[in-house]
Amino acid sequence: MDTYSRYPLELVRGQGVWVWDSDGNKYLDAVAGIAVCTLGHSDPVLRQALVEQLDKLQHVSNLYRIPEQEQLAAALRDRSCADRFFFCNSGAEANEAAIKLARKHGHRVRGIAEPLILTAEASFHGRTLAAVTATGQPRYHAGFEPMVQGFRYFRYNDIASFESLLAACEAEGPRVAAVLIEPLQGEGGVNPGDPAFFQRLRQLCDALNILLIFDEVQIGVGRSGRWWGYETLGVEPDAFTMAKGLGGGVPIGALGVKARFDHFQPGDHASTFGGNPLSCRAGLTVIAEIERRELLAQVQARGAELRALLAALTERHPTLLESSRGWGLLQGLVLREATITAPDLVKAAIAQGLLLVPAGPRVVRFVPPLVIESTHLHDMVERLERALQSLAKLTASAAFG
Ligand SMILES: *Cc1c(COP(=O)(O)O)cnc(C)c1O
């Protein structure tokens, strides 16, 4: 079905940070399947692990114990604030599990008949009906009304907006079950969370027994240079979701929760494919390789380098570029209003052999594989500058025409 406006590009092969199209053209990939291919394309270690798992056992369902799933849960528990995990296949699905957990928390812990979940404007939580309702962007709702009941929105990083929404919702007694929020908004424009805002959020949720849930689907699993985005904020969530980078390209999602907030009982939630041996082997391999190759430190260094390169680029093109922002290897380049748009720049970059992805109309996003090297970053920014120059020429000739 026609659900995507695709670029006229057929990608057929990848190796590390490079991909090739069906005409044999080569592209430097700063998209990585939208923050998914953590170890790059065709990683030999991930390939070998998956081949071994396919030879052993691929899928049996959650009617039985799955050792790879238990190992992945233990690996995630040892590297995060969560104790228990539910496995599924995508980010939206992980958030659906979080939303169900939040509602059960509202009923059981706060005694609320019709619990509310508070989410941020400009957020992105996925495209299934509840996840898209949680997404605080009206353009994703249009045409799919009625939306799911029980969601209210506040302004991201704005404590006054949050406090007034909370007060309004709680005016006649407990109504709020949970807050669902990204530590850094990815899709909504690469907006890093403000530690002071998140620390205040944590206090307010603690005071009222409101579940604080982080959506780590994009920033989690090492992309920030730490395992989880919340580590940069100095705030632990009660539960958090992950997906994109966890399987290195194999579909997998998960909800992690602290033991005392694990309200799920047998029968409450399920997934046929969730936590199958193959996807869990992928997750285990990604985690092991992040550590073996010391990628967290690499991401911190490469992220700082990319930031500096983008800042210098912004200084060279002040009429087109406004600023850059982000954590680790999730960086956004902010374009000046009424000059060029993010989709224009992404198209111009393709012509220079560089893949990028917009984050809204004015921000171009960089989410390369975590294994990217310094030389690639320089190559990337050179290609980007050529793309900018090609657009500047067009803009100039349009102005004179
Ligand atoms: C991509 C994304 C999702 C949705 O993930 P899918 O796997 O596409 O369902 C949810 N939350 C955030 C923060 C994301 O970036």
Coordinates of C-alpha atoms and ligand atoms in Angstrom, one line a residue:
M1 CA 0.0 0.0 0.0
D2 CA 1.0 3.6 -0.6
T3 CA 1.9 4.5 3.0
Y4 CA 5.4 5.8 2.4
S5 CA 6.7 8.7 0.2
R6 CA 9.9 6.8 -0.7
Y7 CA 13.1 8.2 -2.3
P8 CA 13.7 6.8 -5.8
L9 CA 16.5 4.6 -4.6
E10 CA 16.6 0.8 -4.4
L11 CA 19.2 -0.3 -1.8
V12 CA 20.4 -3.8 -2.4
R13 CA 23.6 -4.3 -0.4
G14 CA 25.5 -2.9 2.6
Q15 CA 28.8 -3.2 4.3
G16 CA 29.7 -1.4 7.5
V17 CA 28.6 2.3 7.1
W18 CA 28.1 1.9 3.3
V19 CA 25.2 0.9 1.2
W20 CA 24.8 0.3 -2.5
D21 CA 21.8 0.9 -4.8
S22 CA 20.8 -1.4 -7.7
D23 CA 22.7 0.9 -10.2
G24 CA 25.9 0.3 -8.2
N25 CA 26.1 3.7 -6.6
K26 CA 27.6 3.8 -3.2
Y27 CA 26.2 5.9 -0.2
L28 CA 27.6 6.7 3.2
D29 CA 24.7 5.8 5.5
A30 CA 23.9 8.2 8.3
V31 CA 20.5 6.7 8.6
A32 CA 21.3 3.1 9.6
G33 CA 17.7 2.0 8.9
I34 CA 16.6 4.8 11.2
A35 CA 18.9 4.3 14.2
V36 CA 18.6 0.5 13.9
C37 CA 21.8 -1.0 12.4
T38 CA 23.9 -0.5 15.5
L39 CA 26.8 -2.5 14.3
G40 CA 26.5 -1.3 10.7
H41 CA 25.5 -3.4 7.7
S42 CA 26.4 -7.1 7.2
D43 CA 28.4 -7.2 10.5
P44 CA 30.3 -10.6 10.4
V45 CA 29.8 -11.2 14.2
L46 CA 26.1 -10.6 14.1
R47 CA 25.8 -12.6 10.9
Q48 CA 27.6 -15.6 12.5
A49 CA 25.5 -15.5 15.7
L50 CA 22.2 -15.4 13.7
V51 CA 23.3 -18.2 11.4
E52 CA 24.2 -20.4 14.5
Q53 CA 20.9 -19.6 16.0
L54 CA 19.0 -20.4 12.8
D55 CA 20.8 -23.8 12.8
K56 CA 19.7 -24.4 16.4
L57 CA 16.2 -23.0 16.9
Q58 CA 14.3 -20.0 15.4
H59 CA 10.9 -19.8 17.0
V60 CA 8.8 -21.8 19.5
S61 CA 6.4 -19.2 21.0
N62 CA 6.0 -18.1 24.6
L63 CA 4.2 -21.3 25.6
Y64 CA 7.6 -22.5 26.6
R65 CA 10.7 -21.1 28.4
I66 CA 13.2 -19.6 26.0
P67 CA 16.8 -19.5 27.3
E68 CA 17.9 -16.8 24.9
Q69 CA 15.1 -14.6 26.1
E70 CA 16.0 -15.2 29.8
Q71 CA 19.6 -14.4 29.0
L72 CA 18.7 -11.1 27.2
A73 CA 16.5 -10.1 30.1
A74 CA 19.4 -10.7 32.5
A75 CA 21.8 -8.8 30.3
L76 CA 19.4 -5.8 30.1
R77 CA 18.7 -6.0 33.9
D78 CA 22.5 -5.9 34.6
R79 CA 22.9 -2.8 32.5
S80 CA 19.8 -0.8 33.4
C81 CA 17.5 0.3 36.3
A82 CA 14.8 -2.2 35.3
D83 CA 14.4 -5.7 36.8
R84 CA 11.9 -7.4 34.6
F85 CA 11.3 -7.3 30.8
F86 CA 8.5 -8.0 28.3
F87 CA 9.6 -8.7 24.7
C88 CA 7.8 -7.7 21.5
N89 CA 8.8 -6.7 18.0
S90 CA 8.8 -3.0 17.6
G91 CA 8.8 0.4 19.3
A92 CA 5.1 1.0 19.0
E93 CA 4.4 -2.4 20.4
A94 CA 6.8 -1.8 23.4
N95 CA 4.9 1.5 24.1
E96 CA 1.5 -0.4 23.8
A97 CA 2.8 -2.7 26.6
A98 CA 3.9 0.4 28.6
I99 CA 0.4 2.0 28.2
K100 CA -1.3 -1.2 29.4
L101 CA 1.0 -1.3 32.4
A102 CA 0.3 2.3 33.1
R103 CA -3.4 1.8 33.1
K104 CA -3.1 -1.2 35.4
H105 CA -1.0 0.9 37.7
G106 CA -3.6 3.6 37.7
H107 CA -6.4 1.2 38.6
R108 CA -4.4 -0.8 41.2
V109 CA -2.1 1.7 42.9
R110 CA -4.0 5.0 42.5
G111 CA -7.6 3.6 42.5
I112 CA -8.5 5.5 39.3
A113 CA -11.5 4.3 37.3
E114 CA -10.5 6.1 34.1
P115 CA -6.7 6.7 34.2
L116 CA -5.0 9.4 32.2
I117 CA -1.5 9.2 30.6
L118 CA 0.4 12.5 30.1
T119 CA 2.7 12.8 27.1
A120 CA 4.7 15.7 25.5
E121 CA 3.9 17.8 22.5
A122 CA 6.2 17.1 19.5
S123 CA 6.8 13.6 20.9
F124 CA 6.8 10.4 18.8
H125 CA 5.7 7.0 20.2
G126 CA 4.8 5.0 17.2
R127 CA 1.9 4.4 14.7
T128 CA -0.5 1.9 16.4
L129 CA -3.7 3.5 17.6
A130 CA -2.7 4.0 21.3
A131 CA 0.9 4.8 20.5
V132 CA -0.1 7.4 17.9
T133 CA -2.6 8.9 20.3
A134 CA 0.3 9.2 22.8
T135 CA 2.3 10.9 20.0
G136 CA 1.7 14.7 20.7
Q137 CA 1.6 15.7 17.0
P138 CA -1.8 16.4 15.5
R139 CA -0.6 15.7 12.0
Y140 CA -0.3 12.0 12.9
H141 CA -3.8 11.9 14.2
A142 CA -5.6 13.5 11.2
G143 CA -7.9 11.0 9.5
F144 CA -7.8 8.4 12.2
E145 CA -10.2 9.9 14.8
P146 CA -11.6 9.0 17.2
M147 CA -8.3 8.7 19.0
V148 CA -7.9 6.4 22.1
Q149 CA -9.2 7.9 25.3
G150 CA -7.1 8.9 28.3
F151 CA -4.2 11.0 26.9
R152 CA -3.4 14.6 27.7
Y153 CA -0.4 16.7 26.4
F154 CA 2.1 19.2 27.9
R155 CA 5.0 21.1 26.4
Y156 CA 8.3 19.3 26.5
N157 CA 10.9 20.6 28.9
D158 CA 8.4 23.1 30.2
I159 CA 7.7 22.6 33.9
A160 CA 5.0 25.2 34.1
S161 CA 3.1 23.6 31.3
F162 CA 3.4 20.2 33.0
E163 CA 2.4 21.4 36.5
S164 CA -0.7 23.2 35.2
L165 CA -1.8 20.1 33.2
L166 CA -1.2 17.9 36.2
A167 CA -3.1 20.2 38.6
A168 CA -6.0 20.4 36.1
C169 CA -6.2 16.6 35.8
E170 CA -5.9 16.0 39.5
A171 CA -8.3 18.8 40.6
E172 CA -11.1 16.4 41.7
G173 CA -8.9 13.5 42.9
P174 CA -6.5 11.0 41.4
R175 CA -6.7 10.8 37.6
V176 CA -3.1 10.5 36.2
A177 CA -1.6 7.0 36.0
A178 CA 1.6 7.8 34.2
V179 CA 3.8 10.1 32.2
L180 CA 5.3 8.7 29.0
I181 CA 8.2 10.8 27.6
E182 CA 11.4 10.5 25.5
P183 CA 14.7 11.5 27.2
L184 CA 15.5 13.1 23.9
Q185 CA 12.8 13.7 21.3
G186 CA 14.1 12.1 18.1
E187 CA 11.5 12.3 15.4
G188 CA 10.1 15.5 16.8
G189 CA 13.2 17.5 15.9
V190 CA 16.2 16.1 18.0
N191 CA 15.3 18.0 21.2
P192 CA 17.4 16.9 24.2
G193 CA 15.7 16.6 27.5
D194 CA 16.5 19.3 30.1
P195 CA 17.9 17.6 33.3
A196 CA 16.2 20.2 35.6
F197 CA 12.8 19.5 33.9
F198 CA 13.2 15.7 34.2
Q199 CA 14.4 15.9 37.8
R200 CA 11.3 18.0 38.7
L201 CA 9.1 15.5 36.8
R202 CA 10.6 12.7 38.8
Q203 CA 9.8 14.5 42.1
L204 CA 6.2 15.2 41.1
C205 CA 5.6 11.6 40.0
D206 CA 7.2 10.2 43.2
A207 CA 5.0 12.4 45.3
L208 CA 1.8 11.2 43.7
N209 CA 2.7 7.6 42.9
I210 CA 2.5 8.3 39.2
L211 CA 4.4 6.0 37.0
L212 CA 7.3 7.7 35.1
I213 CA 7.9 5.8 31.8
F214 CA 10.7 6.7 29.3
D215 CA 10.5 5.9 25.6
E216 CA 14.1 4.9 24.9
V217 CA 13.2 3.4 21.5
Q218 CA 15.5 5.7 19.6
I219 CA 18.1 7.0 22.1
G220 CA 18.5 3.8 24.1
V221 CA 21.0 0.9 23.6
G222 CA 24.1 3.1 23.4
R223 CA 23.2 5.7 20.9
S224 CA 23.7 8.5 23.4
G225 CA 27.2 7.2 24.4
R226 CA 25.6 5.7 27.5
W227 CA 23.4 2.6 27.6
W228 CA 20.3 4.7 28.2
G229 CA 19.2 8.3 27.6
Y230 CA 18.1 8.6 31.2
E231 CA 21.7 8.4 32.4
T232 CA 22.4 11.8 30.7
L233 CA 19.5 13.3 32.6
G234 CA 20.4 11.9 36.0
V235 CA 16.9 10.5 36.5
E236 CA 15.7 6.9 36.6
P237 CA 12.4 6.0 35.1
D238 CA 10.0 3.4 36.7
A239 CA 9.8 1.7 33.4
F240 CA 11.2 2.2 29.9
T241 CA 10.8 1.0 26.4
M242 CA 13.4 0.1 23.7
A243 CA 13.5 -1.3 20.2
K244 CA 15.3 0.3 17.2
G245 CA 19.0 -0.4 18.0
L246 CA 18.5 -3.5 20.2
G247 CA 18.5 -6.1 17.4
G248 CA 21.0 -4.4 15.1
G249 CA 18.4 -4.9 12.3
V250 CA 16.5 -7.9 13.5
P251 CA 13.0 -6.7 14.7
I252 CA 12.7 -6.7 18.5
G253 CA 11.2 -4.4 21.2
A254 CA 11.0 -4.5 24.9
L255 CA 9.4 -3.0 28.0
G256 CA 11.6 -2.9 31.1
V257 CA 10.1 -2.2 34.5
K258 CA 11.3 -2.0 38.1
A259 CA 10.1 -5.1 40.1
R260 CA 7.7 -3.1 42.3
F261 CA 5.9 -1.7 39.3
D262 CA 5.5 -5.0 37.5
H263 CA 1.7 -5.3 37.7
F264 CA 1.4 -7.8 34.8
Q265 CA 0.2 -11.3 35.6
P266 CA 0.0 -14.4 33.3
G267 CA -2.6 -13.6 30.7
D268 CA -2.3 -9.8 30.9
H269 CA -0.2 -9.3 27.8
A270 CA 1.4 -11.5 25.1
S271 CA 3.0 -11.6 21.7
T272 CA 3.4 -14.6 19.4
F273 CA 6.7 -13.5 17.9
G274 CA 8.0 -11.5 21.0
G275 CA 11.2 -12.7 22.5
N276 CA 11.9 -15.5 20.0
P277 CA 15.3 -17.2 20.1
L278 CA 16.5 -15.4 16.9
S279 CA 15.7 -11.9 17.9
C280 CA 17.0 -12.4 21.4
R281 CA 20.2 -13.8 20.0
A282 CA 20.5 -10.6 18.0
G283 CA 20.0 -8.5 21.1
L284 CA 22.5 -10.5 23.1
T285 CA 25.1 -10.2 20.3
V286 CA 24.5 -6.4 19.9
I287 CA 25.0 -5.9 23.7
A288 CA 28.1 -8.1 23.7
E289 CA 29.6 -6.4 20.7
I290 CA 28.9 -2.9 22.1
E291 CA 31.1 -3.9 25.1
R292 CA 33.7 -5.9 23.3
R293 CA 34.4 -3.0 20.8
E294 CA 34.0 -0.4 23.6
L295 CA 31.4 1.4 21.5
L296 CA 30.0 3.5 24.3
A297 CA 33.3 5.4 24.6
Q298 CA 33.5 5.4 20.8
V299 CA 30.1 7.0 20.5
Q300 CA 31.0 9.7 23.0
A301 CA 34.1 10.6 21.1
R302 CA 32.5 10.3 17.6
G303 CA 29.4 12.3 18.8
A304 CA 31.6 15.1 20.1
E305 CA 33.5 15.1 16.8
L306 CA 30.3 15.2 14.7
R307 CA 29.0 18.0 16.9
A308 CA 32.1 20.1 16.3
L309 CA 32.0 19.4 12.5
L310 CA 28.4 20.4 12.4
A311 CA 29.0 23.6 14.4
A312 CA 31.9 24.5 12.0
L313 CA 29.6 23.9 9.1
T314 CA 26.9 26.1 10.6
E315 CA 29.5 28.9 11.0
R316 CA 30.5 28.6 7.3
H317 CA 26.8 28.7 6.1
P318 CA 25.0 31.1 8.5
T319 CA 22.3 32.0 6.1
L320 CA 21.2 28.4 5.6
L321 CA 22.0 26.8 9.0
E322 CA 20.9 27.8 12.4
S323 CA 22.4 25.3 15.0
S324 CA 23.1 21.7 15.8
R325 CA 22.1 19.6 18.8
G326 CA 21.9 16.1 20.2
W327 CA 23.6 13.4 22.2
G328 CA 26.2 11.0 21.0
L329 CA 25.3 9.7 17.6
L330 CA 21.9 11.1 17.5
Q331 CA 22.5 14.6 16.2
G332 CA 20.3 17.2 14.4
L333 CA 21.2 20.0 12.1
V334 CA 18.7 22.8 12.4
L335 CA 18.0 24.7 9.2
R336 CA 17.1 28.4 9.0
E337 CA 13.4 29.0 8.5
A338 CA 12.3 30.0 5.0
T339 CA 15.6 28.9 3.3
I340 CA 15.8 25.2 2.6
T341 CA 13.7 22.4 4.1
A342 CA 15.0 19.2 5.6
P343 CA 13.5 17.0 2.8
D344 CA 15.2 19.3 0.2
L345 CA 18.6 18.8 1.9
V346 CA 18.1 15.1 2.3
K347 CA 17.4 14.8 -1.5
A348 CA 20.4 16.9 -2.3
A349 CA 22.6 14.8 0.0
I350 CA 21.5 11.6 -1.8
A351 CA 22.9 13.1 -5.0
Q352 CA 26.2 13.5 -3.1
G353 CA 26.2 9.9 -1.9
L354 CA 25.0 10.5 1.6
L355 CA 21.9 9.2 3.3
L356 CA 20.2 11.3 6.0
V357 CA 16.7 11.4 7.5
P358 CA 14.6 14.5 8.4
A359 CA 13.3 15.0 11.9
G360 CA 10.4 17.3 11.1
P361 CA 10.5 20.0 8.4
R362 CA 13.5 22.0 9.7
V363 CA 15.9 19.4 11.2
V364 CA 18.1 16.9 9.4
R365 CA 19.0 13.9 11.6
F366 CA 22.3 11.9 11.8
V367 CA 21.8 8.4 13.3
P368 CA 24.7 6.4 11.8
P369 CA 25.9 3.0 12.9
L370 CA 27.6 3.2 16.2
V371 CA 30.8 1.7 14.6
I372 CA 31.3 4.8 12.4
E373 CA 34.9 6.1 12.3
S374 CA 36.4 9.6 12.4
T375 CA 37.3 9.5 8.6
H376 CA 33.6 8.7 7.8
L377 CA 32.4 11.7 9.8
H378 CA 34.7 14.1 7.8
D379 CA 33.6 12.4 4.5
M380 CA 29.9 12.8 5.7
V381 CA 30.2 16.5 6.4
E382 CA 32.1 17.1 3.1
R383 CA 29.2 15.5 1.2
L384 CA 26.7 17.5 3.2
E385 CA 28.5 20.7 2.4
R386 CA 28.4 19.9 -1.3
A387 CA 24.7 19.2 -1.0
L388 CA 24.2 22.6 0.8
Q389 CA 26.2 24.3 -2.0
S390 CA 24.0 22.7 -4.7
L391 CA 20.9 24.0 -2.9
A392 CA 22.4 27.4 -2.3
K393 CA 23.0 27.7 -6.0
L394 CA 19.4 26.8 -6.8
T395 CA 18.1 29.2 -4.2
A396 CA 20.3 32.0 -5.6
S397 CA 19.3 31.4 -9.2
A398 CA 15.6 31.2 -8.1
A399 CA 16.1 34.6 -6.4
F400 CA 17.6 36.1 -9.5
G401 CA 15.2 34.4 -11.9
Ligands
LIG1 C1 10.7 4.9 16.1 C2 10.1 5.2 17.4 C3 9.0 4.6 17.9 C4 8.2 3.6 17.0 O1 8.9 2.4 16.8 P1 8.4 1.4 15.6 O2 9.4 0.3 15.7 O3 8.4 2.1 14.3 O4 7.0 1.0 16.0 C5 8.6 4.9 19.1 N1 9.2 5.8 19.9 C6 10.3 6.4 19.5 C7 11.0 7.4 20.4 C8 10.8 6.2 18.2 O5 11.9 6.8 17.8

